[in-house]
């Protein structure tokens, strides 16, 4: 049995949820998001709550009930409050600049790296070594943050590169050349 799938989703004020032809549409102050769901799942809006039920007792339906319940919950939270990921850039000479809708990064390469904002995502640079990726779609925020992080992965000896702010940086010890035991 799906424990998460059984929980109802409360709809906050300012957010509307519509269900039509196996598509859930969530509208709020930040954005409008849609999600298709499987035929063996039923989604209903009752008493200012969204209830996700399954039509049969198969393990596939059980898993999908929890999946779609959580996806719809993320949509409701996203259109109301939004999601954000914070990235930290460490390195000698590494710089960040925001030029219009472009994020220009000097990452120790022979050329500056440019990342453009896509629809529904905003990139902010609060200081010289922090990037904030914000948006209503949790999956899209995570994907954009992962793409930026992959541009310059953390180097394990000096700690240069891009990493999530909450991610621990574990440095390897260097060689101890010339030491005698």
Short mmCIF file of C-alpha atoms in Angstrom, two decimals:
data_model
loop_
_atom_site.label_atom_id
_atom_site.label_comp_id
_atom_site.label_asym_id
_atom_site.label_seq_id
_atom_site.Cartn_x
_atom_site.Cartn_y
_atom_site.Cartn_z
CA UNK A 1 0.00 0.00 0.00
CA UNK A 2 1.16 3.46 -0.81
CA UNK A 3 1.39 5.55 2.34
CA UNK A 4 2.20 8.79 0.53
CA UNK A 5 -0.43 8.20 -2.14
CA UNK A 6 -3.26 8.02 0.41
CA UNK A 7 -2.54 11.47 1.86
CA UNK A 8 -4.78 14.26 0.55
CA UNK A 9 -3.21 17.44 -0.83
CA UNK A 10 -4.65 20.61 0.65
CA UNK A 11 -5.06 23.45 -1.82
CA UNK A 12 -3.88 26.82 -0.40
CA UNK A 13 -5.69 30.07 -1.14
CA UNK A 14 -4.77 31.61 -4.48
CA UNK A 15 -4.20 28.21 -6.10
CA UNK A 16 -6.70 26.43 -8.37
CA UNK A 17 -6.55 22.78 -9.44
CA UNK A 18 -8.45 21.46 -12.47
CA UNK A 19 -8.68 17.86 -13.69
CA UNK A 20 -9.65 17.16 -17.35
CA UNK A 21 -8.98 14.08 -19.49
CA UNK A 22 -6.13 12.62 -17.40
CA UNK A 23 -4.40 16.02 -17.14
CA UNK A 24 -4.05 18.00 -13.91
CA UNK A 25 -3.64 21.77 -14.27
CA UNK A 26 -2.48 23.81 -11.28
CA UNK A 27 -2.65 27.62 -11.48
CA UNK A 28 -1.16 29.95 -8.92
CA UNK A 29 0.52 33.32 -8.47
CA UNK A 30 3.92 32.13 -9.75
CA UNK A 31 3.03 29.95 -12.76
CA UNK A 32 0.67 27.44 -14.35
CA UNK A 33 1.79 23.80 -14.43
CA UNK A 34 0.25 20.71 -16.05
CA UNK A 35 0.84 17.00 -15.54
CA UNK A 36 -0.59 13.97 -17.34
CA UNK A 37 -1.36 10.94 -15.21
CA UNK A 38 -1.90 7.24 -15.84
CA UNK A 39 -5.27 5.67 -16.73
CA UNK A 40 -5.19 3.41 -13.67
CA UNK A 41 -5.13 6.44 -11.33
CA UNK A 42 -8.07 8.72 -10.48
CA UNK A 43 -7.55 12.33 -9.37
CA UNK A 44 -10.43 14.24 -7.77
CA UNK A 45 -10.80 17.70 -6.25
CA UNK A 46 -13.12 17.65 -3.21
CA UNK A 47 -13.51 20.09 -0.31
CA UNK A 48 -10.42 22.15 -1.23
CA UNK A 49 -8.29 18.98 -1.36
CA UNK A 50 -6.85 16.85 -4.14
CA UNK A 51 -7.34 13.10 -3.63
CA UNK A 52 -5.39 10.54 -5.68
CA UNK A 53 -6.79 6.99 -5.76
CA UNK A 54 -5.94 3.89 -7.75
CA UNK A 55 -8.44 1.90 -9.80
CA UNK A 56 -6.94 -1.55 -9.15
CA UNK A 57 -4.65 -3.23 -6.62
CA UNK A 58 -1.59 -3.96 -8.75
CA UNK A 59 1.89 -2.99 -7.60
CA UNK A 60 2.21 -0.69 -10.62
CA UNK A 61 -0.93 1.21 -9.61
CA UNK A 62 0.31 1.37 -6.03
CA UNK A 63 3.61 2.93 -7.11
CA UNK A 64 1.95 5.34 -9.53
CA UNK A 65 -0.50 6.53 -6.87
CA UNK A 66 2.37 7.72 -4.69
CA UNK A 67 4.27 9.13 -7.67
CA UNK A 68 1.42 11.23 -9.06
CA UNK A 69 0.34 12.36 -5.59
CA UNK A 70 3.84 13.72 -4.98
CA UNK A 71 4.10 15.28 -8.44
CA UNK A 72 0.79 17.11 -7.92
CA UNK A 73 1.90 18.19 -4.44
CA UNK A 74 5.14 19.60 -5.91
CA UNK A 75 3.07 21.49 -8.48
CA UNK A 76 0.87 23.02 -5.77
CA UNK A 77 3.90 24.05 -3.69
CA UNK A 78 5.72 25.33 -6.78
CA UNK A 79 2.96 27.65 -8.02
CA UNK A 80 2.43 29.00 -4.50
CA UNK A 81 6.00 29.39 -3.13
CA UNK A 82 8.40 28.20 -5.84
CA UNK A 83 11.59 26.16 -5.57
CA UNK A 84 15.23 27.17 -5.54
CA UNK A 85 18.66 25.55 -5.66
CA UNK A 86 21.81 27.29 -4.54
CA UNK A 87 25.18 26.62 -6.18
CA UNK A 88 28.60 27.76 -4.96
CA UNK A 89 31.53 28.45 -7.29
CA UNK A 90 35.06 28.10 -5.84
CA UNK A 91 38.29 28.75 -7.67
CA UNK A 92 41.06 31.22 -8.27
CA UNK A 93 39.83 33.72 -10.84
CA UNK A 94 36.35 32.18 -11.06
CA UNK A 95 33.78 34.97 -11.57
CA UNK A 96 30.03 35.22 -12.11
CA UNK A 97 28.18 38.00 -13.92
CA UNK A 98 24.53 38.40 -14.82
CA UNK A 99 24.05 40.19 -18.16
CA UNK A 100 20.35 40.54 -18.91
CA UNK A 101 19.01 37.00 -19.17
CA UNK A 102 22.47 35.44 -19.46
CA UNK A 103 24.71 34.13 -16.72
CA UNK A 104 28.34 34.63 -17.77
CA UNK A 105 30.88 32.54 -15.85
CA UNK A 106 34.68 32.62 -15.94
CA UNK A 107 35.57 29.11 -14.78
CA UNK A 108 39.28 28.90 -15.48
CA UNK A 109 38.71 27.95 -19.11
CA UNK A 110 40.06 29.78 -22.17
CA UNK A 111 36.63 31.31 -22.77
CA UNK A 112 33.71 32.53 -20.65
CA UNK A 113 30.81 30.11 -20.31
CA UNK A 114 27.33 31.52 -20.93
CA UNK A 115 24.06 30.02 -19.68
CA UNK A 116 20.76 31.52 -20.81
CA UNK A 117 17.61 31.52 -18.70
CA UNK A 118 14.85 29.30 -20.04
CA UNK A 119 11.12 29.86 -19.69
CA UNK A 120 10.00 29.40 -16.08
CA UNK A 121 13.52 29.59 -14.60
CA UNK A 122 15.37 32.62 -13.24
CA UNK A 123 19.08 32.70 -12.50
CA UNK A 124 20.28 35.10 -9.80
CA UNK A 125 23.79 36.04 -8.67
CA UNK A 126 23.55 37.46 -5.11
CA UNK A 127 27.35 37.60 -4.69
CA UNK A 128 30.52 36.75 -6.61
CA UNK A 129 30.45 33.02 -5.95
CA UNK A 130 26.77 32.04 -5.54
CA UNK A 131 24.16 31.14 -8.15
CA UNK A 132 20.46 30.83 -7.28
CA UNK A 133 18.27 28.83 -9.67
CA UNK A 134 14.58 29.62 -9.02
CA UNK A 135 11.32 28.47 -10.57
CA UNK A 136 7.92 26.88 -10.01
CA UNK A 137 8.72 23.50 -11.61
CA UNK A 138 10.83 21.44 -9.20
CA UNK A 139 12.06 19.06 -11.90
CA UNK A 140 13.16 21.89 -14.19
CA UNK A 141 14.94 23.76 -11.35
CA UNK A 142 16.89 20.61 -10.50
CA UNK A 143 17.75 19.92 -14.14
CA UNK A 144 19.07 23.45 -14.77
CA UNK A 145 21.08 23.38 -11.53
CA UNK A 146 22.57 20.00 -12.49
CA UNK A 147 23.54 21.32 -15.96
CA UNK A 148 25.31 24.32 -14.41
CA UNK A 149 27.05 22.07 -11.87
CA UNK A 150 28.24 19.76 -14.67
CA UNK A 151 30.03 22.64 -16.44
CA UNK A 152 32.88 22.50 -13.91
CA UNK A 153 32.66 19.56 -11.45
CA UNK A 154 34.46 19.80 -8.13
CA UNK A 155 38.17 19.06 -8.26
CA UNK A 156 38.98 16.85 -5.24
CA UNK A 157 42.43 18.20 -4.36
CA UNK A 158 41.89 21.98 -4.21
CA UNK A 159 38.09 22.20 -4.12
CA UNK A 160 37.78 24.20 -7.35
CA UNK A 161 34.55 23.93 -9.27
CA UNK A 162 30.79 24.26 -8.86
CA UNK A 163 28.85 22.42 -6.17
CA UNK A 164 25.51 22.67 -4.39
CA UNK A 165 25.77 24.91 -1.34
CA UNK A 166 24.40 22.15 0.91
CA UNK A 167 26.75 19.53 -0.57
CA UNK A 168 29.77 18.70 1.61
CA UNK A 169 33.14 19.22 -0.09
CA UNK A 170 35.50 16.38 0.77
CA UNK A 171 39.09 17.08 -0.21
CA UNK A 172 41.63 14.33 -0.82
CA UNK A 173 45.05 14.65 0.76
CA UNK A 174 47.81 15.45 -1.73
CA UNK A 175 51.00 13.51 -2.16
CA UNK A 176 53.48 13.75 0.64
CA UNK A 177 56.55 13.88 -1.51
CA UNK A 178 59.93 13.63 0.12
CA UNK A 179 58.66 12.43 3.51
CA UNK A 180 60.59 9.70 5.26
CA UNK A 181 59.02 7.30 7.65
#
